Tab-separated table of C-alpha atoms and ligand atoms in Angstrom:
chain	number	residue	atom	x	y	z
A	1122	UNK	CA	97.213	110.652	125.536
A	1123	UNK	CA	100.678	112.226	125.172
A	1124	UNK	CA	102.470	112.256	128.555
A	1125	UNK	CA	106.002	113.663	127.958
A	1126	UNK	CA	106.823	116.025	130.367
A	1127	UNK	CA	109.580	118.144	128.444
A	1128	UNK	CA	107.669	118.904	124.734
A	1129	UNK	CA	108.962	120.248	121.566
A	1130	UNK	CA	107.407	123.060	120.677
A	1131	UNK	CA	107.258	125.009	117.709
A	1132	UNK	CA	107.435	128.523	118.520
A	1133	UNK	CA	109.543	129.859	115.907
A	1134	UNK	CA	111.286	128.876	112.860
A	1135	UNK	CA	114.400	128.426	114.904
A	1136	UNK	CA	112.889	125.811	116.763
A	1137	UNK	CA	114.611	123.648	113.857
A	1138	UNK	CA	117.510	122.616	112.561
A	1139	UNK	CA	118.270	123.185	109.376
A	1140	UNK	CA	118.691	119.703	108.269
A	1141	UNK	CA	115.258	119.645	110.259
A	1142	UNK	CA	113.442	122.221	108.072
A	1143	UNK	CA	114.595	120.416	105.309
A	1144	UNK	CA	113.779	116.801	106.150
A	1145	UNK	CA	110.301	118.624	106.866
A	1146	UNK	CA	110.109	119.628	103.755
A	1147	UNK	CA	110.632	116.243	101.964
A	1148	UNK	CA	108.307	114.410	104.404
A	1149	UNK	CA	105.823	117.296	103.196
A	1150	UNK	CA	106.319	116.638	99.740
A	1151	UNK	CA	105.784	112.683	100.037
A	1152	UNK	CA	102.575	113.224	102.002
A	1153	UNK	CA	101.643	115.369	99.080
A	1154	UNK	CA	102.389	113.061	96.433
A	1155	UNK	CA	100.240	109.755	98.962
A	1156	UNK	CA	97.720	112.194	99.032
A	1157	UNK	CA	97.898	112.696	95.563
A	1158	UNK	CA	97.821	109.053	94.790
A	1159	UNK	CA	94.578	108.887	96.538
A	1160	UNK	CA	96.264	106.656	99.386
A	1161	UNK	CA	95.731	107.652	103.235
A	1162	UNK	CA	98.683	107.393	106.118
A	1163	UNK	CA	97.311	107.129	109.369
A	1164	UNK	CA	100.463	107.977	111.175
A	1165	UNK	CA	98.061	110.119	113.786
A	1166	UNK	CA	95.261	107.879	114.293
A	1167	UNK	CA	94.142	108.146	117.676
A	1168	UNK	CA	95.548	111.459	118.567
A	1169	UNK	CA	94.031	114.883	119.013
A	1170	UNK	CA	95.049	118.031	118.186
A	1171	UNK	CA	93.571	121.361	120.254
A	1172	UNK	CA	93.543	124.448	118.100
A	1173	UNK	CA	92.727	127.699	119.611
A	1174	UNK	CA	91.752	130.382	117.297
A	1175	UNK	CA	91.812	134.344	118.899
A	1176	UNK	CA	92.301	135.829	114.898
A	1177	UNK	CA	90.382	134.649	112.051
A	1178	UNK	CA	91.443	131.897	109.778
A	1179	UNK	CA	91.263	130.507	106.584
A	1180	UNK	CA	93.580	128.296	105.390
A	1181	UNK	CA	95.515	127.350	108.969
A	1182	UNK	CA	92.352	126.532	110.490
A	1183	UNK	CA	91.379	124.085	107.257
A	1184	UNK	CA	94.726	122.744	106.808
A	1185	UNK	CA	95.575	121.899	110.235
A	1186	UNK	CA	91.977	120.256	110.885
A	1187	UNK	CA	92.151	118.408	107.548
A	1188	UNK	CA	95.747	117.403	108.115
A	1189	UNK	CA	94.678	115.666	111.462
A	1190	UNK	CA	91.880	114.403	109.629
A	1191	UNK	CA	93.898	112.434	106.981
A	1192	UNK	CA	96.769	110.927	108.965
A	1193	UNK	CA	93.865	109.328	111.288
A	1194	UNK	CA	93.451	111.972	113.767
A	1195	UNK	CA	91.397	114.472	115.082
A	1196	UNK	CA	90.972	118.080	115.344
A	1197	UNK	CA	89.092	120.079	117.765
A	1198	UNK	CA	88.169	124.324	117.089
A	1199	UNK	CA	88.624	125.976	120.016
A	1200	UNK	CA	87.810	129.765	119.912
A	1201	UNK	CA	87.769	132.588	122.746
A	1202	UNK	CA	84.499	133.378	122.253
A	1203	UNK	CA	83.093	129.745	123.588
A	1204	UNK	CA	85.887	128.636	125.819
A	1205	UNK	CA	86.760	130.095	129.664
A	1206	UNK	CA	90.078	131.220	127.729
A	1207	UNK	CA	88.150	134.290	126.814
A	1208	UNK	CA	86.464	134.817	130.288
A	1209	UNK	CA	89.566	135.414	131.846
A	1210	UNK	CA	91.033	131.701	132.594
A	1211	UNK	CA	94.693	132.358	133.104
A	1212	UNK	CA	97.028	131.139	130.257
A	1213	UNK	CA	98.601	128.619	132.507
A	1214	UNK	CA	95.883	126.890	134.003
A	1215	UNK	CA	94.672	126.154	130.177
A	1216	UNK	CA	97.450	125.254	129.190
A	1217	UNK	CA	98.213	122.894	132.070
A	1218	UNK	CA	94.220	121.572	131.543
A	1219	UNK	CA	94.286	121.151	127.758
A	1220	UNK	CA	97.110	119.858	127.940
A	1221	UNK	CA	96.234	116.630	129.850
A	1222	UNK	CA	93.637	115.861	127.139
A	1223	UNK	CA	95.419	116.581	123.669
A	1224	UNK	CA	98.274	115.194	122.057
A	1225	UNK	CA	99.133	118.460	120.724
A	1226	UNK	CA	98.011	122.212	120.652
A	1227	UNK	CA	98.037	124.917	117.514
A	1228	UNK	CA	97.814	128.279	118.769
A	1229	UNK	CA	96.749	131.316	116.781
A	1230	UNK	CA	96.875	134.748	118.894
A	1231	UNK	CA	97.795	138.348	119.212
A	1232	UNK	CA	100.938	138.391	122.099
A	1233	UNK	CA	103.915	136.194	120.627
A	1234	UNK	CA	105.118	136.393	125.039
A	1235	UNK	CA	101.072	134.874	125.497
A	1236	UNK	CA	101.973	132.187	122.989
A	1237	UNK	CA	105.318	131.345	124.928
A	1238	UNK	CA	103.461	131.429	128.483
A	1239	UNK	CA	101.040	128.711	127.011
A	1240	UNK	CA	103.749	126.583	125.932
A	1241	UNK	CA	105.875	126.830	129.395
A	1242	UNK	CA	102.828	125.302	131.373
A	1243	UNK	CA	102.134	122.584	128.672
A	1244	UNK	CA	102.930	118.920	128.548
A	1245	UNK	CA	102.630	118.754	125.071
A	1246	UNK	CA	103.967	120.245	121.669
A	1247	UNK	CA	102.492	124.069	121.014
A	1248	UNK	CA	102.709	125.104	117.246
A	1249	UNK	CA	102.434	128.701	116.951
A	1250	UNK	CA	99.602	129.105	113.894
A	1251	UNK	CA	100.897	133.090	113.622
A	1252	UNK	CA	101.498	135.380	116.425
A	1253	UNK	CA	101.962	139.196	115.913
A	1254	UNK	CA	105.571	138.212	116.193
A	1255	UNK	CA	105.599	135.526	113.480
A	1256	UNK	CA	103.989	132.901	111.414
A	1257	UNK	CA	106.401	129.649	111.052
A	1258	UNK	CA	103.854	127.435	109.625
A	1259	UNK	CA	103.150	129.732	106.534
A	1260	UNK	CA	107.398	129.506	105.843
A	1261	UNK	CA	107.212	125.508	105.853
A	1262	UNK	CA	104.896	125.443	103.325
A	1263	UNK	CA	106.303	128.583	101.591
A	1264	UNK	CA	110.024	126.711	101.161
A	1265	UNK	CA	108.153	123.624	99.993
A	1266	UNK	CA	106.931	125.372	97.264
A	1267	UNK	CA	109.858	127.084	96.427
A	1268	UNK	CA	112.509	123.587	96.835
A	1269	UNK	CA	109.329	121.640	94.713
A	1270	UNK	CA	109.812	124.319	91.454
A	1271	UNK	CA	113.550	125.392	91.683
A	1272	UNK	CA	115.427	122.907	94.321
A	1273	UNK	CA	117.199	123.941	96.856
A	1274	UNK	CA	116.784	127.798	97.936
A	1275	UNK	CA	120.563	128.257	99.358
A	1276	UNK	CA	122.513	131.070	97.801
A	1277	UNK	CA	119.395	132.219	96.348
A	1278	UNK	CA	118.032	136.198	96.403
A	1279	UNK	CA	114.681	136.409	97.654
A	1280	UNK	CA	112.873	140.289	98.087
A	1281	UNK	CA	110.106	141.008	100.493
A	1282	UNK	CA	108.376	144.038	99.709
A	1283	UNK	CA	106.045	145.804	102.524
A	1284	UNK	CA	105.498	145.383	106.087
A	1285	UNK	CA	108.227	144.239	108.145
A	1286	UNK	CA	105.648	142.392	109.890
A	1287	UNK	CA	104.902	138.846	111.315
A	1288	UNK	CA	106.057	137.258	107.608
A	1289	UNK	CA	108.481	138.824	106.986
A	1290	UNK	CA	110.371	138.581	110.627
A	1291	UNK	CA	109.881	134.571	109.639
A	1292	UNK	CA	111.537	135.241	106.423
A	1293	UNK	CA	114.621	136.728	108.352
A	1294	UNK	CA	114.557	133.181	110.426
A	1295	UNK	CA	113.974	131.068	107.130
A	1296	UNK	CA	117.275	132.999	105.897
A	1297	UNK	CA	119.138	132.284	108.583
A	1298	UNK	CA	118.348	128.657	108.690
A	1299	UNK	CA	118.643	127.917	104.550
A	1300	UNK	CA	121.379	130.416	103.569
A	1301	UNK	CA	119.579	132.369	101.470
A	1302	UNK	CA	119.836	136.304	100.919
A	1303	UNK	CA	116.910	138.532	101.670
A	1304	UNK	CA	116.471	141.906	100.246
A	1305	UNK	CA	113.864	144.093	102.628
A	1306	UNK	CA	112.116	146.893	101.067
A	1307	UNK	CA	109.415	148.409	103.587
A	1308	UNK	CA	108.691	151.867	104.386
A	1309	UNK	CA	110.223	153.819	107.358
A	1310	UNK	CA	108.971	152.872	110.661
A	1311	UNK	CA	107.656	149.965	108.903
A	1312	UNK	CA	111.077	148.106	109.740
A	1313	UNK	CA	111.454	144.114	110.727
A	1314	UNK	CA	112.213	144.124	114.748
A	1315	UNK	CA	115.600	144.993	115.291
A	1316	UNK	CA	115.556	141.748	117.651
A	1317	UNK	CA	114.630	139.567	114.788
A	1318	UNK	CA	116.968	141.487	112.116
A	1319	UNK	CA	120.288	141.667	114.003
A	1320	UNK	CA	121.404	137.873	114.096
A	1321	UNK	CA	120.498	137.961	110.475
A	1322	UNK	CA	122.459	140.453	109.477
A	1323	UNK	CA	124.703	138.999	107.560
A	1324	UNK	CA	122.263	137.962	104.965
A	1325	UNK	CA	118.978	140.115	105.333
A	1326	UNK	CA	119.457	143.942	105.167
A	1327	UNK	CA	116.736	147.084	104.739
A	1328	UNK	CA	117.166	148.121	101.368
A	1329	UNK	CA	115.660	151.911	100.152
A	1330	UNK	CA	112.988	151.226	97.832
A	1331	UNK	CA	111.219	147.872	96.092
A	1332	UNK	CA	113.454	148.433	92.800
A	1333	UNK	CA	116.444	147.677	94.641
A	1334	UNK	CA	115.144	144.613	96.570
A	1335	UNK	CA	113.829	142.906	93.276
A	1336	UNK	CA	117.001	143.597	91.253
A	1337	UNK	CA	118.127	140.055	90.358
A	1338	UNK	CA	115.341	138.559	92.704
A	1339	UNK	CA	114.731	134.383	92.369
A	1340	UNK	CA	111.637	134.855	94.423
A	1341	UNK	CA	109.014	137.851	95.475
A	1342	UNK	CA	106.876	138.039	98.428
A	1343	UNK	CA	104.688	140.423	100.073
A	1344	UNK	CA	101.649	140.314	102.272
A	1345	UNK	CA	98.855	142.678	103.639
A	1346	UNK	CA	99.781	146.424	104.507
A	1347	UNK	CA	97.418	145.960	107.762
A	1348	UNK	CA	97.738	142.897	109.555
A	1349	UNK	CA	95.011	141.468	112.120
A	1350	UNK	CA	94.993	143.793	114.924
A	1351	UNK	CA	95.851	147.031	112.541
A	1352	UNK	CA	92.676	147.306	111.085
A	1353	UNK	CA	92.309	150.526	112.481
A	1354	UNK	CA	96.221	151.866	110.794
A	1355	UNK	CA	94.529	150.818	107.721
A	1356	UNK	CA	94.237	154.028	105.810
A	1357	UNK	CA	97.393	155.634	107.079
A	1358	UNK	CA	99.270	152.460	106.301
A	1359	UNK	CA	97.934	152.419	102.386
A	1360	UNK	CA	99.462	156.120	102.431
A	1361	UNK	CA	102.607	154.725	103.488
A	1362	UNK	CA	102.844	151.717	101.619
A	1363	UNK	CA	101.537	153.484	98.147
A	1364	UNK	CA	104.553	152.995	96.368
A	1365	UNK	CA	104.930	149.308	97.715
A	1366	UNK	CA	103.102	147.195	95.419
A	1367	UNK	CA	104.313	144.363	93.546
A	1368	UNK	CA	103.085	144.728	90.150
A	1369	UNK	CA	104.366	143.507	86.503
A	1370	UNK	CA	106.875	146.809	86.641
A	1371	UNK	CA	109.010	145.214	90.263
A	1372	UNK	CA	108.514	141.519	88.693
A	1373	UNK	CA	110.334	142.571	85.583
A	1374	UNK	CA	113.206	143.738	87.412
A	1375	UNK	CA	113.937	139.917	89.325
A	1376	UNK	CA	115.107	136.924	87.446
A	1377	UNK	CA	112.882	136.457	84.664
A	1378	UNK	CA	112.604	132.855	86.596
A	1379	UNK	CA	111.360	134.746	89.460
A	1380	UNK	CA	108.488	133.373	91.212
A	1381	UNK	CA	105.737	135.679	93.033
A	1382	UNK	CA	104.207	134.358	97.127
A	1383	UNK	CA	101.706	135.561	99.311
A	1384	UNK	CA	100.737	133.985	102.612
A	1385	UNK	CA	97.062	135.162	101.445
A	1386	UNK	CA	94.244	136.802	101.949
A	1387	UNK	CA	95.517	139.317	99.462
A	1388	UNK	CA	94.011	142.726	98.349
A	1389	UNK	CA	94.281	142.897	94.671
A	1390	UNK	CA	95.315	146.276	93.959
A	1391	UNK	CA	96.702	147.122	97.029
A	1392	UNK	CA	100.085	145.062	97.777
A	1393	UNK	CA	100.070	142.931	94.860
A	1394	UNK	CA	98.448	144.118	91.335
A	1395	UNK	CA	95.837	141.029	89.569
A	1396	UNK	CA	98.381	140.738	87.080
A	1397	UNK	CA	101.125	139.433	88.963
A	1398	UNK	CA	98.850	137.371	91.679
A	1399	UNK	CA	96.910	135.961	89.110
A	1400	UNK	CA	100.072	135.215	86.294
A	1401	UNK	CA	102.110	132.965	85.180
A	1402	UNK	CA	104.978	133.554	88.338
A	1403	UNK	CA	102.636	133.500	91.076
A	1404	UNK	CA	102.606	130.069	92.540
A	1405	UNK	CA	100.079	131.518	95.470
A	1406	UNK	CA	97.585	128.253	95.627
A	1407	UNK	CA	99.627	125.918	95.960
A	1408	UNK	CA	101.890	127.842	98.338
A	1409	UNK	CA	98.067	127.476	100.094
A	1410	UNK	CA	97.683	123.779	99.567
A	1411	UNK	CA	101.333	122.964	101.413
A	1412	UNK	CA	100.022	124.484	104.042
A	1413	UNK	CA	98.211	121.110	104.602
A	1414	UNK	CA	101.342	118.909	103.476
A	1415	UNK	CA	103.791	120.749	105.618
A	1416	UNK	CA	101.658	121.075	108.462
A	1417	UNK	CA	100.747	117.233	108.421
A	1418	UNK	CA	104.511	116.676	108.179
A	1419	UNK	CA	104.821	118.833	111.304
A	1420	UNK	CA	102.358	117.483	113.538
A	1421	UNK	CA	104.126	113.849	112.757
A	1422	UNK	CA	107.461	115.375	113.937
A	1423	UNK	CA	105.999	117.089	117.040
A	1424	UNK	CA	103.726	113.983	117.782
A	1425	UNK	CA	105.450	111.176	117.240
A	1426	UNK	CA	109.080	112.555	118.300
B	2948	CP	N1	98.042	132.468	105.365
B	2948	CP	C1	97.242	132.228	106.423
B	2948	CP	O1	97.704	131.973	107.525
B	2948	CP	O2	95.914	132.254	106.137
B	2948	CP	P1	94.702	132.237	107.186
B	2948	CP	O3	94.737	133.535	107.929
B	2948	CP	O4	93.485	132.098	106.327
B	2948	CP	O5	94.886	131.069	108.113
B	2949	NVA	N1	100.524	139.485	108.356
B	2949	NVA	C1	99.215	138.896	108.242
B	2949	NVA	C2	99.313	137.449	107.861
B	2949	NVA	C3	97.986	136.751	107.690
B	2949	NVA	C4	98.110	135.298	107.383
B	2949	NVA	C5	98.494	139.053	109.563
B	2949	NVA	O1	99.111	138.871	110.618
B	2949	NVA	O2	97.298	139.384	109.554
């Protein structure tokens, strides 16, 4: 067991260095390429890794259990609905409990200040798996993708279109960190947090309408008009976000070398049309598969610091 008393976390994107995010990302890429190779690196072996779930999951859940998995570990699922975490247990005392058993805790919840209570009372690393605030792990695995097709993303234009929501605040921080510039196009009173935007200013800004943010893009994202928790905003948030979709009409306004992300799930005809998801820009499953790769390269960092 992992007895540090002063952790790493990873909390936010700014948690890193630059030069950090970007070692990440080549560790990332050389697990992918062992993996690829059909060798194993059991960097982890002997370690656990606690991941509490209080949102659904797909692909962090997989990748993250997987990950531990491969480099020799182990993973354990730990959701509300089983655990005295979701009678009531205070925060703290899990954190301080879980703590003493795990080399290493993933955390996927509503509360972004919940996520940073955990992680004050814990002796070991906390990865934040997507708060409400933001989701780091998706933007390691999303700049993988992007360095492994076009190199290096500094100086580059990249557009989000939609919700200034959990992604896109980590798209402000992933600015900030690799120099590129980001072009926001989202509804009003759909804005990125003012808290999140401001430092970033100098690089990210609102823009009026998707046209203008994929003029001259190098890369397009968007994700869900609704995020977990909305479910409820969903129909007055499609009225709002009608004229928000990324279809082949916004993609043939970027660099004709543009490329097309989503964190996934999607909704085909919502936020994205099938045309672009499913074409020839959208790099969307593999920007699913890093998930593992950047993750794995992540929990070595946090672990084995
Ligand atoms: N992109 C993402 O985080 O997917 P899941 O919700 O399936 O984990
Ligand atoms: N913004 C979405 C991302 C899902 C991976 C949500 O929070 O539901």
């Amino acid at each position: 067991m992992n007895s540090r008393k002063t952790p790493r976390h990873f909390l936010s994107l700014l948690d890193l260095s630059a030069d950090e995010f970007r070692q990440l990302i080549v560790r990332a890429s050389e697990l992918k390429a062992t993996l690829h190779a059909g060798r194993t690196q059991e960097t982890l072996k002997g370690r656990t890794l606690a991941m509490i779930f209080e949102k659904s999951s797909t692909r962090t859940r997989v990748s993250f259990e997987a990950g531990m998995s491969q480099l020799g570990g182990h993973a354990l699922f730990l959701s509300p609905r089983d655990t005295q975490l979701g009678r009531g247990e205070p925060i703290e005392d899990s954190a301080r409990v879980l703590s003493r058993m795990v080399d290493c805790i993933m955390i996927r919840t509503f509360a972004h200040e919940n996520l940073e209570r955990f992680a004050a009372h814990s002796q070991v690393p906390v990865i934040n798996a997507l708060t409400d605030l933001l989701h780091p792990c998706q933007l390691l695995a999303d700049m993988q993708t992007y360095f492994e097709h076009r190199g290096d993303i500094a100086g580059k234009q990249v557009a989000w279109i939609g919700d200034g929501n959990n992604m896109c605040h980590s798209y402000i921080n992933a600015a900030r960190l690799l120099n590129f510039s980001l072009n926001i196009a989202c509804p009003e009173g759909y804005e990125p947090a003012a808290k999140i935007l401001q430092p970033a200013a100098d690089r990210c800004r609102i823009v009026s309408d998707p046209a203008t943010a994929a003029a001259g893009a190098d890369l397009i994202v968007t994700d869900v008009w609704a995020s977990m928790g909305q479910e409820q905003e969903q129909l007055k948030r499609a009225k709002a976000f009608a004229n928000y979709q990324v279809n082949e009409q916004l993609m043939a306004l970027a660099n004709p070398n543009a490329l097309f992300m989503h964190c996934l799930p999607a909704h085909r005809g919502e936020e994205v049309s099938a045309e672009v998801i499913d074409g020839a820009q959208s790099l969307v499953w593999e920007e699913a598969e890093n998930r593992l790769h950047a993750q794995k390269a992540l929990l070595e960092m946090l672990i084995l610091q």
